[in-house]
Structure formats: structure tokens, C-alpha cells
Amino acid sequence: MTLCKKGMLKVTMIIIMFSFLFFPDLNNIYASWLDNLIVSTPPATQETDREKRSMAGEEYEYVYYSSSLDRTEIVDYYRKKLKQTGWKERDLKAGLKKIPNFTPDQSMLTVLENNLLFEKDGRVFSINFLPVGIQKDKKTNYLVSWTLESKNKEDDEWLGEEDSTGELLTQPKKQVAPVYPGAKLISLDEGRDHSTLSYVSHDDLEQVLWFYRNNMVNYGWSLIEDMPVQSQEMNQEAMQQSCPSCYQNNIELPKGMQLRFAALKFKNNSEDICDVQASTLFIDSKQSLPGRNKTNIIINYYESSQ
């Protein structure tokens, strides 16, 4: 999965999560497949990819587009078409401001202004634009997502933290490493001689590392490097290195954010390489932010050229 898609996915998952947390009338989405196209594709716009994801008990279709139109033209197109068919737009900023003990900064509000969420008859339709700093082809890249299939829920059921992570339903063609128990696959990129899989877990960093140190041998891997756990303050300088597009778009980080990370490197008898990277973000206890205290797991596989 490209950097562009990863960035759009993260924002889209947050937006959909907000819709469940702060618009309770969306929580009773009924099970159904959309047998009709919600809205036609804008002119001068091409579909580039499509996938299905599961989040909070619901299934979503994700469709990626690249357009010669600018953002304003695309927004106007969707607003007009969706309004004509009875879709109502939701105020994302109002939902964000309802999070207890959390004050959104202006950069986060600006991000939400550039994303749209609509609902109709219990279904959700969202549009997420890619930050300008990541767009290399001078086109407007964006994704739309909508509810496909859902489980029946009680109206007063609360969406827990563990349910807020979107899970990719597509499975890897080749399972090169064990999956940490309970971890959710959130992105997948497979090439001819390499693959990258990203998972998220609610267990702590040390548990994840212990699991891979002791279970990779079952897949024919031998540990050759063990990088100890390190900590780094996520200030603006660190963000410029780890997320250049965030820095270019003046996205501010919450105060007190710390990154803890470690990596393991393995080799098999065929000289293939597999590294496991694990990281966790910690935020000052005075702040309450969705998605905190999760361990991200990235597995990179490189097939030997021998």
C-alpha cells in the first residue's frame, strides 16, 4: 500500500469512528448490500483501487480515485449529487469537539473541513482528500467509502476503543510470519519479491516483541538482529522526518507525545530477510485522544535474489 493510501485510510477511519461516537442514530445500521451505485464518478476522474474493510462490526467499501478536477469542484459535485438522492451531510467538527478533555487544534479542524460525511437510512458515505503535500502527480487523489454490511446492534450499545480500528478483509497471498493473537490487519502491500503487512494490537510493545522472538522459528526464521526498545519525543523535528507530509501541511502534534519502538530482523535458509517493527504512541495523561495506547506492527519481507 502506498503512502498516499495509508494517509487517507487513517483519516477516513477516524472520521467514521467519530460518526459512531457522536451520532448515535448511525449505530443501528442494518445489514444490507448496496445494489445501486450511490453516486456516479465525477468527470475527468479515474478509479485507481478498491478494497473492503471491517470496522466496529460494519463492512465498508473503499474506492480510491485520481482526478484532474480540483478539490472544490469534487466537493461541489458530490454535495449536489448526494443531496439530490436524500443524503444528509454531518458536521464532523461538532463531533470532534464533544470528545471529553480534548481540545482540537486548528490544524485538526482544517483537516476535518476538507473531509465530508453523509448519512441516509442508516448508511454512511464519506469522502477523504489526500493532503496536498503528498500529491506527486499534481492530481487530486481521494477516496470514498460507504457501508456495505453490518451487524445488528442495540441502540444504546457503546462503541469501545477496541472496535474503532478498521480491519482489512483482504488476506496476504503468502503468510511469511505468524500473526500476533488478536491483531488486526490494517494494510497490505505485496510485490513479486517483497511484501509489507501492517497490524494493530491492544497488547503492549514488550508482549508483541516476545511473541515474535519466540514464534518466528515456526516459519523457518532465525533471529539475527534485536534492536532494543527506544523512546523518542514526537516534536515537530521528529515529525518532519517520520511524516514529511504532516509537517508540510502544518499538522500539529498533541503535547507530551512519545514514540516507543523496536525492531527484530530475521533470516531463513534461503537468505530471505524478514524484519518486524513494533511501535507505540504515548500521550500525556491529561489528554484523551482516540487511537492512543495501541501497538503498531509492521512486517517487511524481502525475498533473496539468489
XYZ file of C-alpha atoms in Angstrom:
306
model
C 0.000 0.000 0.000
C 1.359 3.399 -0.923
C 1.967 6.287 1.456
C -0.922 8.105 -0.178
C -3.385 5.327 0.629
C -2.088 4.928 4.183
C -2.616 8.617 4.875
C -6.152 8.630 3.506
C -7.059 5.436 5.355
C -6.011 6.797 8.719
C -8.107 9.952 8.368
C -11.095 8.057 6.966
C -11.079 5.564 9.859
C -11.026 8.427 12.357
C -13.929 10.152 10.594
C -16.069 7.005 10.549
C -15.209 6.361 14.207
C -16.413 9.876 15.093
C -19.698 9.193 13.314
C -20.381 6.229 15.624
C -19.245 8.005 18.789
C -21.148 11.244 18.345
C -24.039 10.445 16.000
C -25.791 7.573 17.836
C -28.544 7.320 15.249
C -25.919 5.734 12.953
C -25.311 2.883 15.391
C -28.308 0.858 14.197
C -27.105 0.448 10.633
C -28.972 -2.504 9.178
C -27.380 -5.344 7.239
C -27.575 -4.704 3.506
C -25.549 -4.643 0.322
C -25.770 -1.515 -1.787
C -27.246 -2.872 -5.002
C -27.316 0.558 -6.626
C -24.463 2.984 -7.163
C -24.689 5.724 -4.521
C -23.305 8.438 -6.774
C -21.693 8.488 -10.201
C -17.996 9.239 -10.639
C -17.155 12.901 -11.369
C -15.865 13.741 -14.871
C -12.101 13.563 -15.540
C -11.809 11.136 -12.616
C -10.492 7.563 -12.661
C -10.789 4.770 -10.121
C -7.322 3.552 -9.070
C -8.032 0.905 -6.439
C -10.803 -0.756 -4.434
C -10.963 -2.828 -1.244
C -13.260 -3.921 1.582
C -12.685 -3.253 5.291
C -14.385 -4.204 8.538
C -14.674 -1.729 11.414
C -16.826 -1.635 14.542
C -18.848 -4.604 13.296
C -19.583 -2.943 9.953
C -18.215 -3.666 6.481
C -17.152 -0.804 4.213
C -16.229 -0.465 0.567
C -13.192 1.773 -0.048
C -12.685 3.189 -3.559
C -9.650 5.314 -4.456
C -9.777 7.959 -7.200
C -7.406 10.261 -9.082
C -8.978 13.342 -10.656
C -7.996 16.272 -12.859
C -10.637 18.333 -11.040
C -9.644 20.416 -8.044
C -10.916 19.760 -4.537
C -13.635 22.413 -4.676
C -15.073 21.013 -7.924
C -15.142 17.491 -6.499
C -16.783 18.595 -3.237
C -19.429 20.593 -5.123
C -20.134 17.602 -7.367
C -20.677 15.147 -4.514
C -22.685 17.575 -2.391
C -25.045 18.255 -5.288
C -25.457 14.614 -6.323
C -25.864 13.256 -2.786
C -28.357 15.948 -1.805
C -30.478 15.065 -4.843
C -30.805 11.483 -3.586
C -31.597 12.321 0.042
C -28.184 12.091 1.716
C -27.601 14.494 4.627
C -24.187 15.944 5.464
C -22.857 15.666 9.027
C -20.796 18.274 10.903
C -17.521 16.498 11.723
C -16.057 19.404 13.681
C -19.016 19.408 16.060
C -18.434 15.710 16.777
C -14.736 16.212 17.429
C -15.420 18.949 19.953
C -17.513 16.525 22.021
C -14.517 14.358 22.971
C -14.025 14.679 26.769
C -10.897 16.519 27.947
C -9.692 17.128 24.405
C -9.356 20.452 22.613
C -8.693 20.066 18.874
C -6.067 22.366 17.396
C -6.702 24.420 14.270
C -4.768 22.052 12.012
C -7.027 19.141 13.004
C -10.131 21.240 12.415
C -8.777 22.188 8.997
C -8.307 18.515 8.131
C -11.931 17.783 9.035
C -13.139 20.716 6.954
C -11.601 19.038 3.926
C -13.440 15.762 4.533
C -17.127 15.055 4.209
C -19.507 12.607 5.866
C -23.075 11.869 4.740
C -25.785 9.524 6.050
C -29.058 8.184 4.739
C -31.336 5.450 6.092
C -28.631 4.269 8.486
C -25.898 4.128 5.848
C -22.642 6.093 5.945
C -20.858 7.672 2.960
C -17.564 9.541 3.446
C -15.086 11.397 1.231
C -11.468 11.869 2.281
C -8.915 14.017 0.451
C -5.183 13.462 0.455
C -3.059 16.293 1.915
C -1.590 18.441 -0.846
C 1.951 17.766 0.345
C 1.746 14.085 -0.633
C 0.321 14.536 -4.127
C 3.170 13.887 -6.549
C 1.149 13.585 -9.758
C -0.460 17.053 -9.490
C -3.878 15.398 -9.458
C -6.483 15.380 -6.720
C -6.317 11.978 -5.056
C -9.133 10.968 -2.733
C -11.159 8.024 -1.534
C -14.826 7.439 -0.891
C -16.170 4.777 1.468
C -19.622 3.562 2.364
C -21.377 0.973 4.498
C -21.750 -2.424 2.870
C -22.860 -4.876 5.518
C -23.384 -4.549 9.250
C -24.336 -6.471 12.354
C -27.484 -5.615 14.241
C -26.784 -3.513 17.343
C -28.768 -2.270 20.272
C -29.371 1.479 20.095
C -27.675 2.072 23.440
C -24.596 -0.051 22.707
C -21.400 1.952 23.175
C -18.557 1.637 20.709
C -15.492 0.557 22.686
C -11.931 1.585 21.924
C -11.062 -1.872 20.659
C -13.767 -1.702 17.978
C -12.563 1.518 16.384
C -9.757 0.070 14.237
C -10.565 -0.680 10.617
C -9.589 -4.211 9.587
C -8.569 -5.107 6.032
C -10.575 -8.107 4.830
C -8.113 -8.983 2.038
C -5.630 -11.621 3.209
C -1.983 -11.935 2.079
C -1.262 -14.424 -0.695
C 1.769 -15.681 1.236
C 1.852 -15.738 5.049
C 5.553 -15.211 5.782
C 5.237 -14.715 9.549
C 2.829 -15.563 12.372
C 0.013 -13.144 13.161
C 0.080 -11.802 16.700
C -3.020 -13.144 18.537
C -5.916 -10.704 18.271
C -4.046 -8.283 15.996
C -5.962 -6.717 13.107
C -4.548 -6.430 9.594
C -4.885 -2.787 8.509
C -2.748 -2.588 5.356
C -1.148 -4.929 2.853
C 1.328 -4.347 0.020
C 2.533 -7.389 -1.933
C 5.034 -7.349 -4.788
C 6.785 -10.061 -6.766
C 9.650 -10.428 -4.288
C 8.566 -8.422 -1.249
C 5.605 -7.700 0.994
C 4.671 -5.325 3.806
C 1.909 -6.122 6.291
C 0.695 -3.727 8.974
C -1.233 -4.843 12.047
C -2.525 -3.152 15.192
C -2.807 -4.744 18.643
C -4.037 -3.594 22.055
C -1.274 -5.507 23.859
C 1.874 -3.721 24.969
C 5.089 -3.468 22.980
C 7.068 -5.975 25.057
C 4.415 -8.687 24.661
C 4.448 -8.276 20.890
C 8.246 -8.455 20.718
C 8.335 -11.560 22.961
C 5.824 -13.288 20.676
C 7.862 -12.735 17.517
C 11.184 -13.608 19.159
C 9.734 -16.990 20.142
C 7.434 -17.853 17.236
C 9.224 -16.814 14.023
C 11.221 -20.068 14.225
C 7.994 -21.928 13.363
C 8.098 -20.208 9.955
C 11.757 -21.076 9.357
C 13.273 -17.787 10.534
C 16.376 -17.226 12.695
C 16.868 -14.007 14.668
C 19.966 -12.088 13.509
C 19.361 -8.604 14.968
C 17.431 -7.446 18.047
C 17.146 -3.672 18.384
C 16.253 -2.721 21.974
C 13.225 -0.602 22.770
C 13.895 3.108 22.274
C 11.877 6.227 23.082
C 11.622 9.470 21.158
C 9.664 12.648 21.775
C 7.412 13.342 18.791
C 8.151 17.029 18.329
C 7.957 18.952 15.055
C 11.519 17.964 14.082
C 10.788 14.275 14.573
C 7.534 14.612 12.639
C 9.387 16.190 9.707
C 11.498 13.031 9.493
C 8.770 10.429 10.076
C 5.841 12.152 8.322
C 7.027 14.856 5.869
C 3.517 15.438 4.525
C 2.194 16.149 8.040
C 4.959 18.703 8.540
C 4.338 20.317 5.141
C 0.656 20.732 5.961
C 1.351 22.270 9.397
C -0.358 19.436 11.274
C 0.375 19.956 14.964
C 1.043 17.154 17.435
C -0.537 16.934 20.896
C 1.870 17.958 23.648
C 3.609 15.165 25.545
C 3.504 12.630 22.708
C 6.194 9.929 22.969
C 7.055 7.186 20.481
C 8.438 3.853 21.753
C 9.739 1.495 19.086
C 11.872 -1.591 18.485
C 12.750 -3.928 15.621
C 13.703 -7.559 15.066
C 15.490 -8.866 11.977
C 15.319 -12.477 10.783
C 16.880 -14.593 8.027
C 15.950 -18.044 6.673
C 17.940 -20.769 4.896
C 17.136 -19.204 1.516
C 18.767 -15.923 2.630
C 15.373 -14.177 2.619
C 15.015 -11.355 5.135
C 12.051 -10.521 7.360
C 12.005 -7.657 9.823
C 9.362 -6.976 12.443
C 8.895 -3.385 13.601
C 6.724 -2.540 16.605
C 5.852 0.916 17.906
C 3.507 2.571 20.388
C 2.476 6.207 20.856
C 2.034 7.508 24.382
C 0.269 10.788 25.064
C 0.303 12.957 28.174
C -2.284 11.527 30.580
C -4.011 14.904 30.710
C -5.086 14.441 27.102
C -7.664 11.949 25.913
C -7.275 11.104 22.245
C -8.858 8.331 20.129
C -6.444 5.623 18.997
C -3.932 6.003 21.842
C -2.066 3.136 23.509
C -2.104 0.743 20.574
C 0.893 -1.210 19.323
C 1.502 -0.978 15.585
C 3.224 -3.970 13.985
C 4.876 -3.796 10.557
C 6.263 -6.944 8.927
C 8.578 -6.446 5.938
C 9.560 -9.466 3.832
C 12.328 -9.390 1.209
C 12.931 -12.420 -0.979
C 16.576 -13.161 -1.756
C 17.756 -12.578 -5.334
C 19.977 -15.662 -5.168
